Amino acid sequence: MRVVTGADTEKKLAAEAAAGLVEDGMTVGLGTGSTIAFLLPALAARGLSGLRCVATSVATEEQARGLGLPVEDFDRLQRLDIAIDGTDEVTPDGWLIKGGGGAHLREKIVAAAAARFVVVADSSKPVAELRGPVPLELFRFGAASTLARLGPEVVLRDVPPSPDRGVIADYRGEIGNPAALAARLEADPGVAAHGLFPPALVSELFVGRGNGVERTTIRA
Ligand code: 5RP
């Protein structure tokens, strides 16, 4: 039997609060991870009509479909009204590290397509400064040369390729200024995506703490 932890309670509270933002007829991006596993039943329980959802991972898609949430191909939607996702770390000014589940490429594309990107988390996720590691997805083509260029701070993760056939790795070096590191990683043609999400992408943060939820607006 799975033991329910305090973190689970906080994830559930944050996820339920975020589910309350979704309205009839909205286009919705569904993130990935254990916090989102609480969002999906909360969203399904609302019994909204006309929802159109896209999922950031196979696991989310399967759970959402099993709950009766309508998931469609992202090729059919240009914009999303809202996307809701978890995070591994979040700083007070709204920088995130995502990709603990290796889904950061799709998660970032979905977040960028959303008018409102809401992040849900338990109270272990807020940090004063990003600590890392920073997940990476590398293009499969030339991955050995990309890894050689990125140097020893980048370590392959022992997981299957992403649904887009990308190679999952982690940057384990100093983070320092996250904007500078993001720019450095984006400058390498072999890096398909990194897990640094800038505050400009994040609308709101819902953090479960004890028996309550703290809401913070990052980008109005
Ligand atoms: C997956 C992610 C997740 O959102 C992140 O790892 C948080 O996961 P959890 O809700 O299980 O703590 O970025 O790629």
mmCIF file with all atom_site columns, C-alpha atoms in Angstrom, residues 8 11 16-17 31 50 57 59 64-65 67 73 103 106 118-119 125 134 137 141 152 165 173 183 199 205 213 215:
data_model
loop_
_atom_site.group_PDB
_atom_site.id
_atom_site.type_symbol
_atom_site.label_atom_id
_atom_site.label_alt_id
_atom_site.label_comp_id
_atom_site.label_asym_id
_atom_site.label_entity_id
_atom_site.label_seq_id
_atom_site.pdbx_PDB_ins_code
_atom_site.Cartn_x
_atom_site.Cartn_y
_atom_site.Cartn_z
_atom_site.occupancy
_atom_site.B_iso_or_equiv
_atom_site.pdbx_formal_charge
_atom_site.auth_seq_id
_atom_site.auth_comp_id
_atom_site.auth_asym_id
_atom_site.auth_atom_id
_atom_site.pdbx_PDB_model_num
ATOM 1  C CA . ASP A 1 8   ? 1.397   14.347 -1.062  1.00 0.00 ? 8   ASP A CA 1
ATOM 2  C CA . LYS A 1 11  ? 0.707   18.512 -3.782  1.00 0.00 ? 11  LYS A CA 1
ATOM 3  C CA . GLU A 1 16  ? -6.913  21.059 -6.482  1.00 0.00 ? 16  GLU A CA 1
ATOM 4  C CA . ALA A 1 17  ? -6.619  24.827 -6.150  1.00 0.00 ? 17  ALA A CA 1
ATOM 5  C CA . GLY A 1 31  ? 2.066   18.833 -17.181 1.00 0.00 ? 31  GLY A CA 1
ATOM 6  C CA . GLY A 1 50  ? -15.889 21.479 -23.922 1.00 0.00 ? 50  GLY A CA 1
ATOM 7  C CA . SER A 1 57  ? 3.912   12.971 -21.556 1.00 0.00 ? 57  SER A CA 1
ATOM 8  C CA . ALA A 1 59  ? 1.951   8.951  -18.582 1.00 0.00 ? 59  ALA A CA 1
ATOM 9  C CA . ALA A 1 64  ? -6.063  11.834 -18.284 1.00 0.00 ? 64  ALA A CA 1
ATOM 10 C CA . ARG A 1 65  ? -7.802  9.612  -20.831 1.00 0.00 ? 65  ARG A CA 1
ATOM 11 C CA . LEU A 1 67  ? -10.295 9.759  -16.145 1.00 0.00 ? 67  LEU A CA 1
ATOM 12 C CA . ASP A 1 73  ? -2.798  16.037 -30.555 1.00 0.00 ? 73  ASP A CA 1
ATOM 13 C CA . ALA A 1 103 ? 9.507   15.776 -19.947 1.00 0.00 ? 103 ALA A CA 1
ATOM 14 C CA . ARG A 1 106 ? 7.289   19.144 -24.202 1.00 0.00 ? 106 ARG A CA 1
ATOM 15 C CA . VAL A 1 118 ? 0.441   27.907 -13.449 1.00 0.00 ? 118 VAL A CA 1
ATOM 16 C CA . VAL A 1 119 ? 3.010   25.977 -11.434 1.00 0.00 ? 119 VAL A CA 1
ATOM 17 C CA . LYS A 1 125 ? 10.201  23.013 -4.017  1.00 0.00 ? 125 LYS A CA 1
ATOM 18 C CA . VAL A 1 134 ? 19.491  21.089 -14.723 1.00 0.00 ? 134 VAL A CA 1
ATOM 19 C CA . GLU A 1 137 ? 17.306  16.942 -23.739 1.00 0.00 ? 137 GLU A CA 1
ATOM 20 C CA . PHE A 1 141 ? 21.841  13.208 -33.990 1.00 0.00 ? 141 PHE A CA 1
ATOM 21 C CA . PRO A 1 152 ? 32.166  16.715 -17.990 1.00 0.00 ? 152 PRO A CA 1
ATOM 22 C CA . ARG A 1 165 ? 13.766  10.459 -29.447 1.00 0.00 ? 165 ARG A CA 1
ATOM 23 C CA . GLY A 1 173 ? 27.869  22.160 -12.801 1.00 0.00 ? 173 GLY A CA 1
ATOM 24 C CA . ALA A 1 183 ? 21.783  31.318 -22.886 1.00 0.00 ? 183 ALA A CA 1
ATOM 25 C CA . PRO A 1 199 ? 10.052  33.909 -14.771 1.00 0.00 ? 199 PRO A CA 1
ATOM 26 C CA . LEU A 1 205 ? 2.768   29.628 -8.378  1.00 0.00 ? 205 LEU A CA 1
ATOM 27 C CA . VAL A 1 213 ? -2.012  26.836 -0.394  1.00 0.00 ? 213 VAL A CA 1
ATOM 28 C CA . ARG A 1 215 ? -0.523  31.683 -4.224  1.00 0.00 ? 215 ARG A CA 1
#
